[in-house]
Amino acid sequence: MSSKKVLDESLTRDIECIMISAAQLQARTQELGREISRDYRRLLGSALEENTPIAIGLLRGAITFMADLTRALSIPIEYDFMQPSSYGQSHEAGPLRLLHDLTQPVVGRHLLVIEDIVDTGQTLSYLKEKLLQRGAASVKLCALLDKPARRQQAVTLDYTGFCIEQDAFLVGYGLDYAERYRNLPYVAALKPQAYQGE
Ligand code: 5GP
């Protein structure tokens, strides 16, 4: 029996094209997992067990990537979540607020922030500063997707899955438009007419 599923037409009719296939996502996530595990082993050595890093997933877009990435790690890792204000129903950015915060203090902890996509850089530069102010021992930034041409605020990513050069609005593999498309197994560009005139 074939395991290939047919996606509902309502999920695919506004998709312009697939930008990153499920197989490419899988392969790159495994590579990142190996790289991140190696780096934390180098940084923490035998102290890794008492100094377990915390993966901080940014709700909601990063959870799919976080689930795959953390399972590709060969080191111990804890989970926590933050929710910066999202684009809501729109594809345009607005001012940043924190809708959900961490459930524990991070003083002296090593943090790996996991984001779906970096656009202007506002979210990650704000969060990194905030976490360092709270006394984190280190803050590393990992983003599945990066749109460097759109950057307004300098931010150095420690790990990047894929660089996106095209001017496209992306959905799938956790990323939404108006809360839809998160469960697509790939990353796709949305047809401009699907969000223009909103
Ligand atoms: P930044 O603060 O870097 O401007 O924005 C990052 C956030 O913008 C991401 O977490 C995501 O919510 C949203 N974003 C930016 N570009 C896209 C995109 O192409 N598709 C989707 N779905 N969200 C995006």
Short mmCIF file of C-alpha atoms and ligand atoms in Angstrom, two decimals:
data_model
loop_
_atom_site.label_atom_id
_atom_site.label_comp_id
_atom_site.label_asym_id
_atom_site.label_seq_id
_atom_site.Cartn_x
_atom_site.Cartn_y
_atom_site.Cartn_z
CA MET A 1 0.00 0.00 0.00
CA SER A 2 1.41 3.44 -0.95
CA SER A 3 1.94 5.83 1.98
CA LYS A 4 1.82 8.90 -0.29
CA LYS A 5 -1.10 11.06 0.77
CA VAL A 6 -3.10 13.37 -1.45
CA LEU A 7 -3.39 16.83 0.07
CA ASP A 8 -6.78 18.48 0.16
CA GLU A 9 -7.29 20.95 -2.69
CA SER A 10 -8.08 23.71 -0.15
CA LEU A 11 -4.51 23.36 1.15
CA THR A 12 -2.80 23.55 -2.22
CA ARG A 13 -4.87 25.80 -4.50
CA ASP A 14 -3.08 29.02 -3.40
CA ILE A 15 0.40 27.50 -3.51
CA GLU A 16 2.62 29.06 -6.20
CA CYS A 17 5.42 26.50 -5.99
CA ILE A 18 7.24 24.21 -3.59
CA MET A 19 10.45 25.93 -2.46
CA ILE A 20 11.90 23.23 -0.17
CA SER A 21 10.76 19.62 -0.34
CA ALA A 22 10.12 17.38 2.66
CA ALA A 23 13.25 15.38 1.76
CA GLN A 24 15.41 18.52 1.65
CA LEU A 25 14.00 19.65 5.01
CA GLN A 26 14.74 16.26 6.50
CA ALA A 27 18.32 16.14 5.18
CA ARG A 28 19.21 19.68 6.30
CA THR A 29 17.66 19.18 9.74
CA GLN A 30 19.81 16.08 10.28
CA GLU A 31 22.94 18.05 9.28
CA LEU A 32 22.07 20.89 11.64
CA GLY A 33 21.42 18.39 14.43
CA ARG A 34 24.91 16.93 14.01
CA GLU A 35 26.52 20.39 13.88
CA ILE A 36 24.69 21.68 16.97
CA SER A 37 25.43 18.51 18.97
CA ARG A 38 29.13 18.77 18.09
CA ASP A 39 29.27 22.47 19.07
CA TYR A 40 27.61 21.95 22.48
CA ARG A 41 29.88 18.97 23.16
CA ARG A 42 32.87 21.20 22.45
CA LEU A 43 31.47 24.04 24.57
CA LEU A 44 30.34 22.02 27.57
CA GLY A 45 32.28 18.74 27.44
CA SER A 46 31.61 16.55 30.46
CA ALA A 47 29.51 19.34 32.05
CA LEU A 48 26.77 18.72 29.43
CA GLU A 49 24.68 16.61 31.79
CA GLU A 50 24.54 19.15 34.63
CA ASN A 51 24.40 22.05 32.17
CA THR A 52 21.78 20.75 29.78
CA PRO A 53 21.00 23.42 27.16
CA ILE A 54 17.40 24.58 26.74
CA ALA A 55 15.82 24.65 23.28
CA ILE A 56 13.50 27.65 23.19
CA GLY A 57 10.92 27.24 20.46
CA LEU A 58 9.19 30.34 19.19
CA LEU A 59 5.47 29.67 18.97
CA ARG A 60 3.85 28.83 16.81
CA GLY A 61 5.80 28.69 13.56
CA ALA A 62 8.92 26.91 14.87
CA ILE A 63 7.33 23.87 16.50
CA THR A 64 7.51 21.56 13.48
CA PHE A 65 11.16 22.41 12.89
CA MET A 66 11.90 22.18 16.63
CA ALA A 67 10.37 18.72 16.87
CA ASP A 68 12.52 17.43 13.99
CA LEU A 69 15.69 19.33 14.92
CA THR A 70 15.75 18.30 18.57
CA ARG A 71 15.23 14.67 17.59
CA ALA A 72 18.27 15.02 15.32
CA LEU A 73 20.41 16.04 18.32
CA SER A 74 22.59 13.46 20.06
CA ILE A 75 22.94 15.52 23.26
CA PRO A 76 20.44 16.07 26.09
CA ILE A 77 18.20 19.12 25.65
CA GLU A 78 15.30 20.63 27.57
CA TYR A 79 12.30 22.36 25.99
CA ASP A 80 10.69 25.72 26.68
CA PHE A 81 8.69 28.16 24.57
CA MET A 82 8.20 31.86 23.94
CA GLN A 83 5.59 33.49 21.77
CA PRO A 84 6.43 36.84 20.26
CA SER A 85 3.46 38.56 18.67
CA SER A 86 2.95 37.24 15.18
CA TYR A 87 1.67 38.71 11.96
CA GLY A 88 -1.83 37.68 13.01
CA GLN A 89 -4.14 37.60 10.05
CA SER A 90 -1.82 39.69 7.92
CA HIS A 91 1.49 39.10 6.12
CA GLU A 92 2.88 42.49 7.19
CA ALA A 93 4.96 42.87 10.36
CA GLY A 94 3.77 44.96 13.31
CA PRO A 95 5.28 45.95 16.67
CA LEU A 96 6.67 43.12 18.83
CA ARG A 97 5.05 41.93 22.09
CA LEU A 98 5.57 38.79 24.16
CA LEU A 99 2.33 36.76 24.27
CA HIS A 100 3.89 33.83 26.19
CA ASP A 101 7.08 33.77 28.26
CA LEU A 102 9.44 31.06 29.53
CA THR A 103 8.34 28.93 32.46
CA GLN A 104 11.70 29.01 34.26
CA PRO A 105 14.61 31.32 35.12
CA VAL A 106 17.50 31.12 32.63
CA VAL A 107 20.34 32.48 34.79
CA GLY A 108 23.51 30.57 33.92
CA ARG A 109 21.73 28.42 31.31
CA HIS A 110 22.79 27.76 27.73
CA LEU A 111 19.92 28.61 25.37
CA LEU A 112 19.26 27.58 21.78
CA VAL A 113 16.51 29.75 20.31
CA ILE A 114 14.71 28.00 17.46
CA GLU A 115 12.88 30.18 14.94
CA ASP A 116 11.05 29.39 11.71
CA ILE A 117 12.11 32.36 9.57
CA VAL A 118 14.14 35.55 9.99
CA ASP A 119 12.85 38.52 8.07
CA THR A 120 13.66 42.04 9.39
CA GLY A 121 15.68 40.51 12.26
CA GLN A 122 13.61 42.38 14.85
CA THR A 123 12.31 39.30 16.68
CA LEU A 124 15.60 37.49 17.19
CA SER A 125 17.71 40.55 18.02
CA TYR A 126 15.10 41.61 20.63
CA LEU A 127 14.87 38.13 22.17
CA LYS A 128 18.62 37.55 22.26
CA GLU A 129 19.16 40.81 24.13
CA LYS A 130 16.31 40.02 26.52
CA LEU A 131 17.64 36.53 27.33
CA LEU A 132 21.19 37.80 27.89
CA GLN A 133 19.80 40.51 30.19
CA ARG A 134 18.11 37.74 32.20
CA GLY A 135 21.54 36.20 32.81
CA ALA A 136 21.72 33.34 30.28
CA ALA A 137 25.23 31.88 30.01
CA SER A 138 24.93 31.76 26.21
CA VAL A 139 22.27 32.36 23.58
CA LYS A 140 22.59 30.68 20.19
CA LEU A 141 20.14 31.41 17.37
CA CYS A 142 18.94 28.78 14.93
CA ALA A 143 16.53 29.60 12.10
CA LEU A 144 15.18 27.22 9.51
CA LEU A 145 14.85 29.99 6.90
CA ASP A 146 16.60 33.31 6.42
CA LYS A 147 15.62 36.20 4.15
CA PRO A 148 18.82 38.32 4.38
CA ALA A 149 17.67 40.87 1.78
CA ARG A 150 14.84 41.95 4.11
CA ARG A 151 17.07 42.62 7.14
CA GLN A 152 16.55 45.90 9.03
CA GLN A 153 18.18 44.94 12.32
CA ALA A 154 21.57 43.22 12.42
CA VAL A 155 21.42 39.76 13.91
CA THR A 156 23.98 36.97 13.69
CA LEU A 157 22.49 33.53 13.20
CA ASP A 158 24.53 30.64 14.59
CA TYR A 159 22.69 28.09 12.47
CA THR A 160 20.61 28.56 9.31
CA GLY A 161 18.72 25.90 7.41
CA PHE A 162 18.13 27.63 4.07
CA CYS A 163 18.69 31.11 2.64
CA ILE A 164 15.74 32.51 0.68
CA GLU A 165 16.72 35.03 -1.99
CA GLN A 166 13.28 35.32 -3.64
CA ASP A 167 10.76 37.90 -2.49
CA ALA A 168 8.09 35.38 -1.51
CA PHE A 169 5.73 34.76 1.38
CA LEU A 170 6.39 31.23 2.60
CA VAL A 171 4.06 28.73 4.23
CA GLY A 172 4.21 25.12 5.36
CA TYR A 173 6.35 23.03 7.76
CA GLY A 174 5.04 25.18 10.62
CA LEU A 175 4.73 28.50 8.79
CA ASP A 176 1.24 29.89 8.33
CA TYR A 177 -0.81 32.44 6.54
CA ALA A 178 -3.78 33.38 8.75
CA GLU A 179 -3.21 30.13 10.72
CA ARG A 180 -3.46 27.94 7.62
CA TYR A 181 -0.88 25.75 5.83
CA ARG A 182 1.21 24.93 8.94
CA ASN A 183 0.74 21.20 8.36
CA LEU A 184 2.04 21.15 4.79
CA PRO A 185 5.00 18.74 4.72
CA TYR A 186 7.11 21.14 2.61
CA VAL A 187 7.89 24.89 2.47
CA ALA A 188 6.03 26.62 -0.35
CA ALA A 189 5.55 30.12 -1.76
CA LEU A 190 2.02 31.45 -1.50
CA LYS A 191 0.47 33.06 -4.60
CA PRO A 192 0.63 36.87 -4.10
CA GLN A 193 -3.08 37.17 -4.93
CA ALA A 194 -3.83 34.98 -1.90
CA TYR A 195 -2.66 37.70 0.49
CA GLN A 196 -2.82 40.87 -1.62
CA GLY A 197 -5.87 43.01 -1.07
CA GLU A 198 -6.24 41.64 2.49
P1 5GP B 1 11.26 39.41 11.88
O1 5GP B 1 11.13 39.87 13.29
O2 5GP B 1 12.58 38.77 11.57
O3 5GP B 1 10.91 40.51 10.92
O4 5GP B 1 10.09 38.40 11.62
C1 5GP B 1 10.13 37.05 11.91
C2 5GP B 1 8.73 36.51 11.89
O5 5GP B 1 8.02 37.04 10.77
C3 5GP B 1 8.68 35.03 11.71
O6 5GP B 1 8.70 34.34 12.94
C4 5GP B 1 7.35 34.83 11.01
O7 5GP B 1 6.30 34.77 11.96
C5 5GP B 1 7.16 36.09 10.20
N1 5GP B 1 7.52 35.92 8.78
C6 5GP B 1 8.46 36.58 8.08
N2 5GP B 1 8.50 36.18 6.79
C7 5GP B 1 7.54 35.22 6.68
C8 5GP B 1 7.10 34.39 5.59
O8 5GP B 1 7.58 34.41 4.45
N3 5GP B 1 6.08 33.52 5.88
C9 5GP B 1 5.52 33.42 7.12
N4 5GP B 1 4.56 32.53 7.28
N5 5GP B 1 5.92 34.18 8.16
C10 5GP B 1 6.92 35.06 7.93
#
